[in-house]
C-alpha positions as a printed Julia matrix, in Angstrom:
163×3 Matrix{Float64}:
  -9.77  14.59  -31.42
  -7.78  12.74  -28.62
  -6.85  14.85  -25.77
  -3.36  13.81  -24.13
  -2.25  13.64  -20.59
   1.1   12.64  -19.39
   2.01  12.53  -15.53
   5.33  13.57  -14.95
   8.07  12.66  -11.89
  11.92  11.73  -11.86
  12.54   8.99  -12.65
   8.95   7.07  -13.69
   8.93   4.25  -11.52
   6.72   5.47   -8.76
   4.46   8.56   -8.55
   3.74   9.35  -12.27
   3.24   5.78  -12.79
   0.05   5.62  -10.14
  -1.0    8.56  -11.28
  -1.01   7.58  -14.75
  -2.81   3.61  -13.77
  -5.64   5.91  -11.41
  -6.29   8.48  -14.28
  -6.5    5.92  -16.98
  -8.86   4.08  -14.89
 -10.98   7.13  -13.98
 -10.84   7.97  -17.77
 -12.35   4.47  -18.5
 -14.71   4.85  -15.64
 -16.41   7.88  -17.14
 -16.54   6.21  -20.78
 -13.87   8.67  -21.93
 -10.89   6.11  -23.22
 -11.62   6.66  -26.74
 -11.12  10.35  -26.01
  -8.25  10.74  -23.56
  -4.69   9.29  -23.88
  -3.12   8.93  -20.32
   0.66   8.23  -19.92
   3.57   9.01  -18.02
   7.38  10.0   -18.32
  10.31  11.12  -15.38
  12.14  14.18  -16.16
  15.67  11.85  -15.9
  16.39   8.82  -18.05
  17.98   6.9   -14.94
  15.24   4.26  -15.06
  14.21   3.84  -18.42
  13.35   1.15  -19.51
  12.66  -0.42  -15.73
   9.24  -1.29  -14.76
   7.82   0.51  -12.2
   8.96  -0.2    -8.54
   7.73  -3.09   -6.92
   5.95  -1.22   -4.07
   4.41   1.17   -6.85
   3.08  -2.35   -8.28
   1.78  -4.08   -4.79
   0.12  -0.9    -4.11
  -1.91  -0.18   -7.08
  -2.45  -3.81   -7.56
  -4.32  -3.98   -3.93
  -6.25  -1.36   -4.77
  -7.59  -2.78   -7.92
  -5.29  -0.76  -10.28
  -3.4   -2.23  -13.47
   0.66  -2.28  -12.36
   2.8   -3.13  -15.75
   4.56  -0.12  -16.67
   7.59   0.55  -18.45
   9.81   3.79  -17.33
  10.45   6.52  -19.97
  12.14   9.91  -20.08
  10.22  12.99  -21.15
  11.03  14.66  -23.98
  10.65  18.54  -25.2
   9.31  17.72  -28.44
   6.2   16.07  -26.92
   5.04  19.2   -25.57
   3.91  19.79  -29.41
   0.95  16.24  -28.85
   0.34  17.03  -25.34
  -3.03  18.91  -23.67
  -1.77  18.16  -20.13
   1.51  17.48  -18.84
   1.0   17.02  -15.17
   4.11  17.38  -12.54
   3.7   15.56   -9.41
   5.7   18.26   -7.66
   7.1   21.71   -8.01
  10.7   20.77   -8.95
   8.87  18.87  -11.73
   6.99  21.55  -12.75
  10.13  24.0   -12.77
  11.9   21.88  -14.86
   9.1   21.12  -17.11
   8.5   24.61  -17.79
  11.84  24.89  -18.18
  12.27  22.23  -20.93
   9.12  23.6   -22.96
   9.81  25.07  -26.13
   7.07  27.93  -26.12
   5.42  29.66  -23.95
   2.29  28.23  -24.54
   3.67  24.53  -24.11
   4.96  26.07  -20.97
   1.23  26.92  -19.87
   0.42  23.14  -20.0
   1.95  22.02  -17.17
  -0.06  21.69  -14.05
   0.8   20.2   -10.58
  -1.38  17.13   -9.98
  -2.83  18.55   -6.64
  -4.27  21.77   -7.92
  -7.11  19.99   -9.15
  -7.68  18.74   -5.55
  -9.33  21.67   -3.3
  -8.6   20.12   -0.18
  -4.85  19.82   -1.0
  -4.0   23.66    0.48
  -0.77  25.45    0.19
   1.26  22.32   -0.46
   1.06  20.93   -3.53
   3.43  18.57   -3.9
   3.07  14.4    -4.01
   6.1   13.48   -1.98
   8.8   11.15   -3.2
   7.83   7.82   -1.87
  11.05   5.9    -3.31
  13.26   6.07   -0.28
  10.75   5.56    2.2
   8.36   2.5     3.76
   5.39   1.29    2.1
   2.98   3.67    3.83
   4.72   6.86    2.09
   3.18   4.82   -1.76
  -0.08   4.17    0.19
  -0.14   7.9     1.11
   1.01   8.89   -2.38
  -1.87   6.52   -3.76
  -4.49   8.88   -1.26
  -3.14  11.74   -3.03
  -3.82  10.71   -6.63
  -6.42   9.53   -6.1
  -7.92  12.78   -4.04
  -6.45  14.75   -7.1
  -7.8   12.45   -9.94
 -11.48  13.54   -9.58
 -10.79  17.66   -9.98
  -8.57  16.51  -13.22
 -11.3   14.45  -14.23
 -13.55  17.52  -14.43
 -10.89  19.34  -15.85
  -9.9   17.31  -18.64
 -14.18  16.04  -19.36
 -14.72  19.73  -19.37
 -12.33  20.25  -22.1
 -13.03  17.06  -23.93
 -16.95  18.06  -23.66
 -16.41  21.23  -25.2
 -14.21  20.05  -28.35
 -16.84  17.81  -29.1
 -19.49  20.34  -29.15
């Protein structure tokens, strides 16, 4: 069975699309693609359909990430073929939980730095978009820091379905 992540922001074009492009790689790393599904939505439809924004792209690329991504809105009704929906920051969260349908699709969305221990009080992945360059690199630190506890997470969970 296929266990399904999707990394959520506002508009898809630049923190839930490097956090999907890290993930999937770390997924592939570990020999879990055939297991996990990794994608990504914003909680607004302003950009759908856009790729993701250039600096997004330069970033990840330099680092040795994939960059082609096409924006998306997130819908309610996905909460039903979704493990993990995972908000890059509280107002994401909020409004996640808000959208969900149950309270058990509710209880499946996490904030991307939980599952990093050195993260402390503040959890949020700030918004890059209106900002230099350095503000993706530092948002690119962040994933990345976070990707390894969500790693363990999700290879935890995948481990024990298969058992």
């Amino acid at each position: 069975m296929t266990y399904r992540v999707c990394f959520v922001c506002t508009g898809n074009i630049c923190r839930s699309p490097m956090a999907e492009s890290v993930f999937r790689a770390r997924v592939e790393e570990a020999g879990l693609d055939g297991l996990v599904e990794v994608d990504s939505a914003g909680t607004g439809g302003w950009h759908e359909g856009d790729p993701a924004d250039p600096r997004t792209v330069a970033v990840l690329e330099e680092h040795g990430y994939a960059g082609e991504h096409t924006a998306r809105q997130f819908h309610p009704s996905w909460f039903e073929r979704l493990d993990l929906v995972i908000a890059l920051d509280t107002g994401h969260a909020k409004a996640l939980r808000r959208l969900a349908p149950t309270e058990r699709d509710a209880g499946k969305v996490r904030l991307l730095r939980s599952y990093d221990p050195a993260a402390g009080e503040d959890l949020d992945v700030p918004d890059p978009y209106y900002g230099a360059r350095d503000g993706f690199e530092e948002c690119l630190e962040m994933v990345e820091a976070a990707s390894a506890g969500l790693l363990a997470a999700v290879r935890e969970h995948v481990e024990g379905q298969a058992a």
